[in-house]
Structures are given as structure tokens and as C-alpha cells.
PDB file of C-alpha atoms in Angstrom:
ATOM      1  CA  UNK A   1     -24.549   8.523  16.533  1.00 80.00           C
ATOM      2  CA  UNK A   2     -26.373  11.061  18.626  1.00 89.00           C
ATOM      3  CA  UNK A   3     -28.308  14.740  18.887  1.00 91.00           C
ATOM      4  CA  UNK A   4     -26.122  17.655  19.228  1.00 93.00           C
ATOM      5  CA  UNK A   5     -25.673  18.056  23.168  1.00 95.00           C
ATOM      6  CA  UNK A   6     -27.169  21.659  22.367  1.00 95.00           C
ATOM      7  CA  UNK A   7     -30.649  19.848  22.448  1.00 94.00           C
ATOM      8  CA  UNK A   8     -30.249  17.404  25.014  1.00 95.00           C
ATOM      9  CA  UNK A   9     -29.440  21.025  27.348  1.00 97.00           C
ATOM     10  CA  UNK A  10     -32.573  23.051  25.881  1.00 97.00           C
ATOM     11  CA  UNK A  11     -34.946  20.314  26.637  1.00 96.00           C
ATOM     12  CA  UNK A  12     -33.221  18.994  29.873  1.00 96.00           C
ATOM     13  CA  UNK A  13     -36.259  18.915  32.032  1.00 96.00           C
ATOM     14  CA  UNK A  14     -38.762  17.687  29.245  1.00 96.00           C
ATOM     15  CA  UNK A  15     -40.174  14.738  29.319  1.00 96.00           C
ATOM     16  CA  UNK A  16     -42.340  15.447  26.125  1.00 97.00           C
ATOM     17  CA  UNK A  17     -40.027  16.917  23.476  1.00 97.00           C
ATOM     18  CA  UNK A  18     -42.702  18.371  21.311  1.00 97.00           C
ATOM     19  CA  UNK A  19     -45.401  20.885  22.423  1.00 97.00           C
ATOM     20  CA  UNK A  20     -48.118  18.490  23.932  1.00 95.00           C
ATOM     21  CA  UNK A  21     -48.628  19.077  28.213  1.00 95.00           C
ATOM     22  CA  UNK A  22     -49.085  15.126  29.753  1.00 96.00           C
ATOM     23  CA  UNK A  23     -52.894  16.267  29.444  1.00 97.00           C
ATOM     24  CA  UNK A  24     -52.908  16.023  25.950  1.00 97.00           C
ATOM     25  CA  UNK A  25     -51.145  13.015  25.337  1.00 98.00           C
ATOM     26  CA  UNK A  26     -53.360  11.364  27.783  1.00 98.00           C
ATOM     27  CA  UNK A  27     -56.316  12.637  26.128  1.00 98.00           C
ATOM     28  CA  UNK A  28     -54.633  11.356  22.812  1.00 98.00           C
ATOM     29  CA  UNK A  29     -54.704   7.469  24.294  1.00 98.00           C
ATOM     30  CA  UNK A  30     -58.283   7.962  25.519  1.00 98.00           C
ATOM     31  CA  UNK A  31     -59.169   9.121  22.277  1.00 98.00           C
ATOM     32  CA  UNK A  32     -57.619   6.101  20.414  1.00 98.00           C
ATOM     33  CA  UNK A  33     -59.382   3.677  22.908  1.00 97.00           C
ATOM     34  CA  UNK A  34     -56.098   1.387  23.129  1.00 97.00           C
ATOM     35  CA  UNK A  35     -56.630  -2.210  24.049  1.00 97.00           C
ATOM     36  CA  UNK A  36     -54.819  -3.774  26.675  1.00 98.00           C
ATOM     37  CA  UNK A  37     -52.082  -5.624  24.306  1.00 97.00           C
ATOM     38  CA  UNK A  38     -51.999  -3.079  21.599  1.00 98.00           C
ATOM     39  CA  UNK A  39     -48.126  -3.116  19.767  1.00 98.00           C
ATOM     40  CA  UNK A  40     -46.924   0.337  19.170  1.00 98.00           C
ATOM     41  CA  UNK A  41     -43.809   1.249  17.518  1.00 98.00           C
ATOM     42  CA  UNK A  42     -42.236   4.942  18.430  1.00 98.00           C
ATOM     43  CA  UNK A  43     -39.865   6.463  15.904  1.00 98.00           C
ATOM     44  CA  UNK A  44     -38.309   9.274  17.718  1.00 98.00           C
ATOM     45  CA  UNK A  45     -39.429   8.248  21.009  1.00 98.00           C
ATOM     46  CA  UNK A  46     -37.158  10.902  22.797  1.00 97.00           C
ATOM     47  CA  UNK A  47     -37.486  10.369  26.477  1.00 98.00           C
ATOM     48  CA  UNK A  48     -40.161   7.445  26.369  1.00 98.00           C
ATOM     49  CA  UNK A  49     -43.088   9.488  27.843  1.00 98.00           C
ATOM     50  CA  UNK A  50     -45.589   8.167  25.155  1.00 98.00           C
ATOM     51  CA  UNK A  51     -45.164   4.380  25.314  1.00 98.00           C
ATOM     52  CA  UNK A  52     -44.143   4.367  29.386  1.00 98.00           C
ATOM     53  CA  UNK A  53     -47.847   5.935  30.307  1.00 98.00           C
ATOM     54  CA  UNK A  54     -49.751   4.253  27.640  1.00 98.00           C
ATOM     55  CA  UNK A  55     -47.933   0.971  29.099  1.00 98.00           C
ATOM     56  CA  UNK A  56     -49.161   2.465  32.349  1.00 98.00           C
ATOM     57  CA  UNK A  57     -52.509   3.323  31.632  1.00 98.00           C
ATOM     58  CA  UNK A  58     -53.414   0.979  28.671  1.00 98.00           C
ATOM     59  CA  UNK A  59     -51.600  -2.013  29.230  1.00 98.00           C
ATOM     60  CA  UNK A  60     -50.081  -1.519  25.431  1.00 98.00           C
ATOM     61  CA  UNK A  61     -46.331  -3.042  24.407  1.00 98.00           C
ATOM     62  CA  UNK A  62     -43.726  -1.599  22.245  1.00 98.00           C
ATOM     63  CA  UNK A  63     -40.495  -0.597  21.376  1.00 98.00           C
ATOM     64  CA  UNK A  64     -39.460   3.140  21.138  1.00 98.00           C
ATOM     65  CA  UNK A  65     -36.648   4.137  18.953  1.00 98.00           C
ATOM     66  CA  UNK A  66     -34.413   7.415  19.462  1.00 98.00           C
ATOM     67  CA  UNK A  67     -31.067   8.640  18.238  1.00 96.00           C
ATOM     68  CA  UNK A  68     -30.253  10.729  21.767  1.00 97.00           C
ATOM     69  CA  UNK A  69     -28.358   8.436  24.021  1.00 97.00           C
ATOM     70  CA  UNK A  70     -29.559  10.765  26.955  1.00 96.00           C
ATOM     71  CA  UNK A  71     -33.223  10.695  25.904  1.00 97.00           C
ATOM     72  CA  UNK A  72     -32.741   6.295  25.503  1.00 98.00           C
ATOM     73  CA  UNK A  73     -31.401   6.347  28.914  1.00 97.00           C
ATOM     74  CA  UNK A  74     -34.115   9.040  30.551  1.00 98.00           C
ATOM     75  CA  UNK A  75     -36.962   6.577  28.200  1.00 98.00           C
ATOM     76  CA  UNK A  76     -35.668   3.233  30.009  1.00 98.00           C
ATOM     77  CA  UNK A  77     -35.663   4.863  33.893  1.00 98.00           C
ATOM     78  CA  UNK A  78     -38.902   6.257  33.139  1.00 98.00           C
ATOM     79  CA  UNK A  79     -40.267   2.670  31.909  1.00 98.00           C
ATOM     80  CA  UNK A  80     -38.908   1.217  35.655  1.00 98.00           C
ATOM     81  CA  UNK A  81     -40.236   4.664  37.765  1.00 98.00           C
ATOM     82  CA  UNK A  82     -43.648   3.801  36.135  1.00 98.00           C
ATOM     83  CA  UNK A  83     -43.491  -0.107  37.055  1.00 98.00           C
ATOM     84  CA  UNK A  84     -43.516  -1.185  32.940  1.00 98.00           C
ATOM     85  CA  UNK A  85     -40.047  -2.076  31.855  1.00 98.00           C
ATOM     86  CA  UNK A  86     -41.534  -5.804  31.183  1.00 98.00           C
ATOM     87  CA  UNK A  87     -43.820  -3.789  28.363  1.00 98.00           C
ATOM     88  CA  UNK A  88     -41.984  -1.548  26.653  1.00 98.00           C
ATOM     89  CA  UNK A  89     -38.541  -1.341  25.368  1.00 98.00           C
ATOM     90  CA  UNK A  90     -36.033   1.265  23.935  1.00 98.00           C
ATOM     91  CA  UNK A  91     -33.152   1.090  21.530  1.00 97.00           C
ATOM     92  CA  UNK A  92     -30.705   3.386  20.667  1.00 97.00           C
ATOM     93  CA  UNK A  93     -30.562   3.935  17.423  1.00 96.00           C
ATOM     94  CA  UNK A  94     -31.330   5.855  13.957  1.00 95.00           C
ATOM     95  CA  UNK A  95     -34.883   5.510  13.520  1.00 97.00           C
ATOM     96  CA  UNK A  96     -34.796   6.618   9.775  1.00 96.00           C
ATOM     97  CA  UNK A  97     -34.996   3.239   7.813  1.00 92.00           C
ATOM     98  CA  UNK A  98     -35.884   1.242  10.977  1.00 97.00           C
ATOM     99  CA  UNK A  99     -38.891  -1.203  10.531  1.00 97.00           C
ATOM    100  CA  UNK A 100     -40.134  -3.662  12.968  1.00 97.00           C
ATOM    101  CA  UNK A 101     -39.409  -7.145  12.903  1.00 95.00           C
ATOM    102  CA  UNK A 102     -43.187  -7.727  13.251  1.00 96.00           C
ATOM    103  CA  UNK A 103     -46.305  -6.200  12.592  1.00 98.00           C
ATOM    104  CA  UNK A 104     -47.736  -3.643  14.922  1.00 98.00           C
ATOM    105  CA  UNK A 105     -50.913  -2.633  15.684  1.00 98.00           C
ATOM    106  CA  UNK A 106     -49.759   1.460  15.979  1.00 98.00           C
ATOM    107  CA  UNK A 107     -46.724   3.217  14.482  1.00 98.00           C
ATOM    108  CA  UNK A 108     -46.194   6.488  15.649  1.00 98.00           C
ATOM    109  CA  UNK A 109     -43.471   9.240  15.103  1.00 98.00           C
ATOM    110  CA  UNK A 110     -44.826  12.365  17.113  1.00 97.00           C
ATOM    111  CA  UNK A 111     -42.995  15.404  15.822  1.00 94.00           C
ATOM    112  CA  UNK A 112     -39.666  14.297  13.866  1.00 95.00           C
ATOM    113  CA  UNK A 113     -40.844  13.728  10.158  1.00 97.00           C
ATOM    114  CA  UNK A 114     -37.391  14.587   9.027  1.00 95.00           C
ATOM    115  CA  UNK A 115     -36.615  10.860   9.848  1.00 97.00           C
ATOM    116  CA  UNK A 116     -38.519  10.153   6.671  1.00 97.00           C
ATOM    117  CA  UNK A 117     -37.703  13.186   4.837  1.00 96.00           C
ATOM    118  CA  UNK A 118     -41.338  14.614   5.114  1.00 96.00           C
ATOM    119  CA  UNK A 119     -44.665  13.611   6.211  1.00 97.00           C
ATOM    120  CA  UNK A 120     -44.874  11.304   2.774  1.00 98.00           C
ATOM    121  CA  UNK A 121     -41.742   9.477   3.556  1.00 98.00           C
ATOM    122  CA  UNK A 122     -42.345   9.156   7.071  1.00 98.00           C
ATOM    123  CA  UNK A 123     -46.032   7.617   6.472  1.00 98.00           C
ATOM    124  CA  UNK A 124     -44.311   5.186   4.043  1.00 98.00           C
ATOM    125  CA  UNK A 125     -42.131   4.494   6.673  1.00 98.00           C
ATOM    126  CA  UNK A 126     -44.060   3.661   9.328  1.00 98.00           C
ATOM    127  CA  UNK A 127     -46.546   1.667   7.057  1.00 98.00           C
ATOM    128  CA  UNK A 128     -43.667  -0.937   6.591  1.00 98.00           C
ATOM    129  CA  UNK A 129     -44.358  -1.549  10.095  1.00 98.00           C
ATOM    130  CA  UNK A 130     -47.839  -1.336  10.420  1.00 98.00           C
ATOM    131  CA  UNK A 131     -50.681  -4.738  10.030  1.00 98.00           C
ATOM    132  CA  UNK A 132     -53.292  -4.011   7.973  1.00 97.00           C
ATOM    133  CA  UNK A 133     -56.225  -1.836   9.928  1.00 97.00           C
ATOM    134  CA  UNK A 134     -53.921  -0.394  11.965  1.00 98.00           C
ATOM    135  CA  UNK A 135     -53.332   2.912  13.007  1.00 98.00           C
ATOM    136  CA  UNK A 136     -50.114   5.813  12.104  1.00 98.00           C
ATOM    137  CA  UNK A 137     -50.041   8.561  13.831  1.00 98.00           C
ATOM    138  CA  UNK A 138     -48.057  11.789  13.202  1.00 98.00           C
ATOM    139  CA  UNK A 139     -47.170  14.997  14.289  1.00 98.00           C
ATOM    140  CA  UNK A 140     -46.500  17.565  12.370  1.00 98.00           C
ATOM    141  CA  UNK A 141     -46.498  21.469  12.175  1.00 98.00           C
ATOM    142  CA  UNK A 142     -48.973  23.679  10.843  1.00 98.00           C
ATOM    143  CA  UNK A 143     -49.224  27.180  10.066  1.00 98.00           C
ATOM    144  CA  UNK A 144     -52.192  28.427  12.559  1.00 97.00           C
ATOM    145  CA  UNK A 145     -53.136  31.538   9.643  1.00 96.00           C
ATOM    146  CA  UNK A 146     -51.284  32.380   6.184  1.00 96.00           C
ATOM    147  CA  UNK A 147     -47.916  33.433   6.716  1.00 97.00           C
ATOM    148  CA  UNK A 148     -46.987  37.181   5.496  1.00 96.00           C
ATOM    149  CA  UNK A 149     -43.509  37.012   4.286  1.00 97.00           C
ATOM    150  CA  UNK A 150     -40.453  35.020   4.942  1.00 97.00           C
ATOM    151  CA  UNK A 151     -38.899  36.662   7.766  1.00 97.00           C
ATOM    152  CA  UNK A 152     -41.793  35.323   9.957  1.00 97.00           C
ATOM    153  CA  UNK A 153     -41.662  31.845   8.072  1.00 98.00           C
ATOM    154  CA  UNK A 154     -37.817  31.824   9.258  1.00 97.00           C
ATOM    155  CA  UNK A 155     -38.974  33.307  12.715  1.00 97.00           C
ATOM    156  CA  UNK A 156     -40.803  29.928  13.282  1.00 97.00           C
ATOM    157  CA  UNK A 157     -37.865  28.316  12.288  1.00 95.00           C
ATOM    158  CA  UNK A 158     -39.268  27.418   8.437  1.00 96.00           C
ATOM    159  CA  UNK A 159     -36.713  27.654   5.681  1.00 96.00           C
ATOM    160  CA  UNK A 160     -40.052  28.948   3.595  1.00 96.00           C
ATOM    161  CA  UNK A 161     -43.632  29.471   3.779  1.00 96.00           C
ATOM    162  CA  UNK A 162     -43.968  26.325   1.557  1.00 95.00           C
ATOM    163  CA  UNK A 163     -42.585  24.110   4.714  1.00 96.00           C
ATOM    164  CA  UNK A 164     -45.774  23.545   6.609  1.00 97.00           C
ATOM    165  CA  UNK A 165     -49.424  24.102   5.440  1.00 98.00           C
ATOM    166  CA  UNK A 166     -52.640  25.414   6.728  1.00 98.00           C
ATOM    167  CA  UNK A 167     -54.642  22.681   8.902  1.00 98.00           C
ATOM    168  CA  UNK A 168     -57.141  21.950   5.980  1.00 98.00           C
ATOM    169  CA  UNK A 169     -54.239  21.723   3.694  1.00 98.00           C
ATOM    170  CA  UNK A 170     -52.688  19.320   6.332  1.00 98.00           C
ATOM    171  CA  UNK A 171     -55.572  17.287   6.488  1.00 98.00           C
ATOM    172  CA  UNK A 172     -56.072  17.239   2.499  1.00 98.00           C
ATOM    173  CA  UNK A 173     -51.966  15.957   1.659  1.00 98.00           C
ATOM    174  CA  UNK A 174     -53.039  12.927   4.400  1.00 98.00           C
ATOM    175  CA  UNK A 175     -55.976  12.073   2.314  1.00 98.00           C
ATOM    176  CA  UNK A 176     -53.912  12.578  -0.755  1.00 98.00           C
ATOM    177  CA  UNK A 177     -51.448  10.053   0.889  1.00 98.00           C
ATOM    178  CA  UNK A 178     -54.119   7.179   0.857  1.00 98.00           C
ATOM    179  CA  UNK A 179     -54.950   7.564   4.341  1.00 98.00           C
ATOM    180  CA  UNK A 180     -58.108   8.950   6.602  1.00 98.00           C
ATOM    181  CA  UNK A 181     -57.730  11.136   9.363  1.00 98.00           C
ATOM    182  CA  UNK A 182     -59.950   9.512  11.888  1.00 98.00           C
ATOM    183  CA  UNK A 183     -58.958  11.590  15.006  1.00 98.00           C
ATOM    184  CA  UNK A 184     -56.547  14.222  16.441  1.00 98.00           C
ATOM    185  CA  UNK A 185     -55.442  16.257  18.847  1.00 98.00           C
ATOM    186  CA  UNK A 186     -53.826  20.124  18.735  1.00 98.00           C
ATOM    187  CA  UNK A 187     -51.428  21.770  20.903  1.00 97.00           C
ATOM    188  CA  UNK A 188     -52.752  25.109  21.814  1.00 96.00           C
ATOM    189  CA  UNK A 189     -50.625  28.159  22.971  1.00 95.00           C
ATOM    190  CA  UNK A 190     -50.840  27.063  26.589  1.00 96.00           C
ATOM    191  CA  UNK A 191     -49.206  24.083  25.561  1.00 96.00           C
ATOM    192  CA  UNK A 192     -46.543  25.335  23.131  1.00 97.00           C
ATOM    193  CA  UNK A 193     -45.497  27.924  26.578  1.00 97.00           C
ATOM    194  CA  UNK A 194     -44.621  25.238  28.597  1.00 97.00           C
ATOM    195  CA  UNK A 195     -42.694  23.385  25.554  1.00 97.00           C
ATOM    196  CA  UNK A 196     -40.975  27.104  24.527  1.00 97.00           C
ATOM    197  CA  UNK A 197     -40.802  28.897  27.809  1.00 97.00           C
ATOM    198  CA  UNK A 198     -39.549  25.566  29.572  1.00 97.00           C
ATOM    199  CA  UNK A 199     -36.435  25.295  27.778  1.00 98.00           C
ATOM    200  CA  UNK A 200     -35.389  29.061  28.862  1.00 98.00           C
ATOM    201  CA  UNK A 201     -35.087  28.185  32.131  1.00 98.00           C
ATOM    202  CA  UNK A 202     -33.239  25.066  31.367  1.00 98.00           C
ATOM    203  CA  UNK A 203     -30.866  26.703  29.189  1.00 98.00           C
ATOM    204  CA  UNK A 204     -30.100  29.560  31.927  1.00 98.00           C
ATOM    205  CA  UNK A 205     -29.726  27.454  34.972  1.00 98.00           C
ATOM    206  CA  UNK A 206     -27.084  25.247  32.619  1.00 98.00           C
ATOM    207  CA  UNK A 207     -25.005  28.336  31.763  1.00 98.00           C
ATOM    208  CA  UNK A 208     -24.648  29.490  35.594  1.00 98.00           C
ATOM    209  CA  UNK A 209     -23.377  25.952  36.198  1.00 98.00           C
ATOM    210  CA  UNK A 210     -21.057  26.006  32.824  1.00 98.00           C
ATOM    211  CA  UNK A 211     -19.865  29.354  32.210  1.00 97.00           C
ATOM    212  CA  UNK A 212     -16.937  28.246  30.589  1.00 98.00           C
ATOM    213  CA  UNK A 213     -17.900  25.003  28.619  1.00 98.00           C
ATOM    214  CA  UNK A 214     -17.477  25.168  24.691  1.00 97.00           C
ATOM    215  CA  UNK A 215     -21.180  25.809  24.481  1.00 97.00           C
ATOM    216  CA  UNK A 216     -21.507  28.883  26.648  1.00 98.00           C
ATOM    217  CA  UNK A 217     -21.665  31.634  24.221  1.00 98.00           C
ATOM    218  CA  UNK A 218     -23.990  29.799  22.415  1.00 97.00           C
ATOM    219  CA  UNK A 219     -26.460  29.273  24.736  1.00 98.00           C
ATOM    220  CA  UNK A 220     -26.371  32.819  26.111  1.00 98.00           C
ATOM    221  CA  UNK A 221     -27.171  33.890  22.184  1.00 97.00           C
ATOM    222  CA  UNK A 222     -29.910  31.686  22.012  1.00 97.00           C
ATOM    223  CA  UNK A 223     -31.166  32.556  25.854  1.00 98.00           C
ATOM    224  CA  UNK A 224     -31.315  35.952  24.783  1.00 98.00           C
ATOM    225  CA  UNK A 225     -32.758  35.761  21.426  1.00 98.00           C
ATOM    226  CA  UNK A 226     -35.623  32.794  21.544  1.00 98.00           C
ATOM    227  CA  UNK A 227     -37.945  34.563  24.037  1.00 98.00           C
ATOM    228  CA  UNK A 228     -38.553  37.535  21.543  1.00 98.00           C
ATOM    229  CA  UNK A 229     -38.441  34.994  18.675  1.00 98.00           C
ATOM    230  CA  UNK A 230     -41.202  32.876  19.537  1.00 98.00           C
ATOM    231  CA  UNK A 231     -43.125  35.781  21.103  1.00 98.00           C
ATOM    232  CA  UNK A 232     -42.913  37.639  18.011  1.00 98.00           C
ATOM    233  CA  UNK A 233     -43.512  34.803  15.296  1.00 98.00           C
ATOM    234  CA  UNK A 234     -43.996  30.910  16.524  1.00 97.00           C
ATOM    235  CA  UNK A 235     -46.884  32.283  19.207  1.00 97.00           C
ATOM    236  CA  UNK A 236     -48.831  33.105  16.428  1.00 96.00           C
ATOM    237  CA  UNK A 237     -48.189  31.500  13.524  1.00 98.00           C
ATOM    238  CA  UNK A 238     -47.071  28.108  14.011  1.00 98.00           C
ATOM    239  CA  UNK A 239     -49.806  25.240  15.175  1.00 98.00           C
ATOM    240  CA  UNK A 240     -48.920  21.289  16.064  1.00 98.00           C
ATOM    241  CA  UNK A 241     -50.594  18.617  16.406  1.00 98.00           C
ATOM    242  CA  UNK A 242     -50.767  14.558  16.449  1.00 98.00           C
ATOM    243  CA  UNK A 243     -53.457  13.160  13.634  1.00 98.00           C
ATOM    244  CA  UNK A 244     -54.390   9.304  13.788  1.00 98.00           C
ATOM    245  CA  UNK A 245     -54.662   8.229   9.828  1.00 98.00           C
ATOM    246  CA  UNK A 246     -55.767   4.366   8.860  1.00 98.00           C
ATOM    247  CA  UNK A 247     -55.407   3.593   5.156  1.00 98.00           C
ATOM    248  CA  UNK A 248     -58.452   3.783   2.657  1.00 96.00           C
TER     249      UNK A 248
END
């Protein structure tokens, strides 16, 4: 059980593996005014970033849960580089179906709703975990203006226009859900950049030091493809962002 190692070489030097900069997530915690003690649960919690400075910088405790062996073992160094391995832990695992064994003050899963087959699934998800009062939060997509056909919808990497929805649309399907949207925080394009234009570097400085691995001519088709891709269409067209919801 693991991510494709095609992923694990794109996003190499990330330690966010979604289009937020360290600014934003810190503004994120500030905004949520985390007490010291706070339980968080992380489904998806690729390289640890999230819980490790929140440990750091909130005093909160959790558990982070992530499929990627790599992104497990790059989540647990970062915990001991930041001084809070006695705070937070991770497991390697699925984190589709995965509740906690107790109730947690904040249940996050930051930009992989596929684990619950959609933003419904994943909200019913993480409310398994959740105490009453507490707080989800989610990332998700967003289409930044209407899409025109479905060559750009597949140039973001939608299947369909009908994937994602408009930011008030976004909003609406959370209240529709049972839930309030009580704060959030956007990427911008700055943002997505460093998450896009980051992982062109990484993918080029792996294929001069693997020219001949299995994956070669792979990455060299996507190194010379995703540049003009997400210039073209994702710039645009494609928003993110992280939404706090508590249930009604």
C-alpha cells in the first residue's frame, strides 16, 4: 500500500503537498485560534507539515494519517527537526475508512477528498471522528470563473466541468451538508506557482540523475507538457482553498 513513486518524485522537495505557501497555513492556525491541547486528526497528512508546526506553534496533539511511506517517514523527521515528536504522531496507512479511537477536537483532510469519495463522504468521514462542537476542515478545489468547455475542464485535470464548483456554489453544498462555514483561507496564484512551478524543477533535476530508470520517459513527457498546461488552463481557472465548517 502506497502512492505511485511518480508523485513522491514530482513533489520531492514539498513539504506542503497542496497549493498553500507555510504563510498560509500559518495564517490558517491563527485564524482557528487553537488551544494549547487541541486533538487534531489529519487524513492525508502527506509529509506532516500541518500537525508538526501547529504542534510547534500551538501546542496541539494528533495523529496524521498518509498512504505514502516516503511522505510517513519525511512527516515523523519533521515532528523530531521541530522538537514535537512527544505531540504528534504518524501512521502509515489508508486513511479512507480510518476513524479515531477517540474523539477529537479537529479533523482535517486538506486536499485529498477522494479518500471519502467526495467532499460529502469525506465530511461524513471525518465527523465519525469529530466531538460534538468541533471543527472539520477541508480542502477542496474550486473553479476561480465558469469554465468554457471541456478541454480546459480536462486542462485542470477535471474529468468534467461538473467536478468542482464556483466558490459560492462551494460554500452553498457545505451548508447543504449540515455544516457552517465559519472561516477559510484561499490559495492565490502566488501560491499555486510555488506548488506547480516547484515540482518542475524537482522532476528535471530527478531525470539528470535517472536517465535510464523505468520512469524516465515519463517524466520527460510530463516535464515538457505541465508548464504550458497549467499556464494555459489551471492558472486561471482552478482556485483552492481550506474552509473550517462546525455542524448546525
Amino acid at each position: 500500500m502506497d502512492l505511485p513513486r511518480i508523485f513522491t518524485i514530482r513533489e520531492s522537495s514539498h513539504r506542503l503537498h497542496n497549493p498553500f505557501t507555510p504563510g498560509k497555513l500559518a495564517a490558517l492556525g491563527e485564524a482557528l485560534h487553537l488551544a494549547p491541547g487541541t486533538r487534531v486528526l489529519d487524513l492525508a497528512s502527506g509529509s506532516g507539515e500541518l500537525l508538526c508546526t501547529w504542534a510547534r506553534d500551538h501546542r496541539v496533539t494528533g495523529t496524521g494519517v498518509d498512504i505514502s511511506t516516503v511522505f510517513t517517514e519525511q512527516a515523523r523527521a519533521r515532528a523530531a527537526e521541530l522538537g514535537v515528536a512527544e505531540q504528534v504522531a504518524f501512521v502509515h496507512g489508508d486513511a479512507a475508512g480510518y476513524v479515531a479511537d477517540e474523539p477529537v477536537d479537529l479533523a482535517a483532510c486538506v486536499g485529498a477528498t477522494w479518500i471519502g469519495n467526495g467532499v460529502a463522504g469525506t465530511v461524513e468521514l471525518l465527523s465519525r471522528s469529530l466531538r460534538p462542537g468541533g471543527v472539520l476542515l477541508i480542502g477542496e478545489p474550486y473553479w476561480r470563473r465558469d469554465v468554457p468547455d471541456q478541454k480546459t475542464a480536462e486542462g485542470c485535470l477535471a474529468t468534467a466541468k461538473d467536478d468542482f464548483l464556483l466558490l459560492p456554489e462551494l460554500i452553498e453544498r457545505f451548508g447543504g451538508l449540515g455544516y457552517d462555514v465559519v472561516e477559510m483561507v484561499l490559495a492565490d496564484q502566488d501560491s499555486w506557482d510555488r506548488y506547480q512551478a516547484a515540482q518542475w524543477l524537482n522532476l528535471r533535476r530527478w531525470l539528470d540523475a535517472h536517465p535510464d530508470d523505468e520512469l524516465a520517459a515519463d517524466v520527460r513527457v510530463e516535464l515538457s507538457t505541465e508548464p504550458v498546461r497549467y499556464a494555459r488552463y489551471q492558472r486561471d481557472y482552478l482556485g483552492w482553498g481550506v474552509f473550517a465548517l462546525m455542524g448546525r
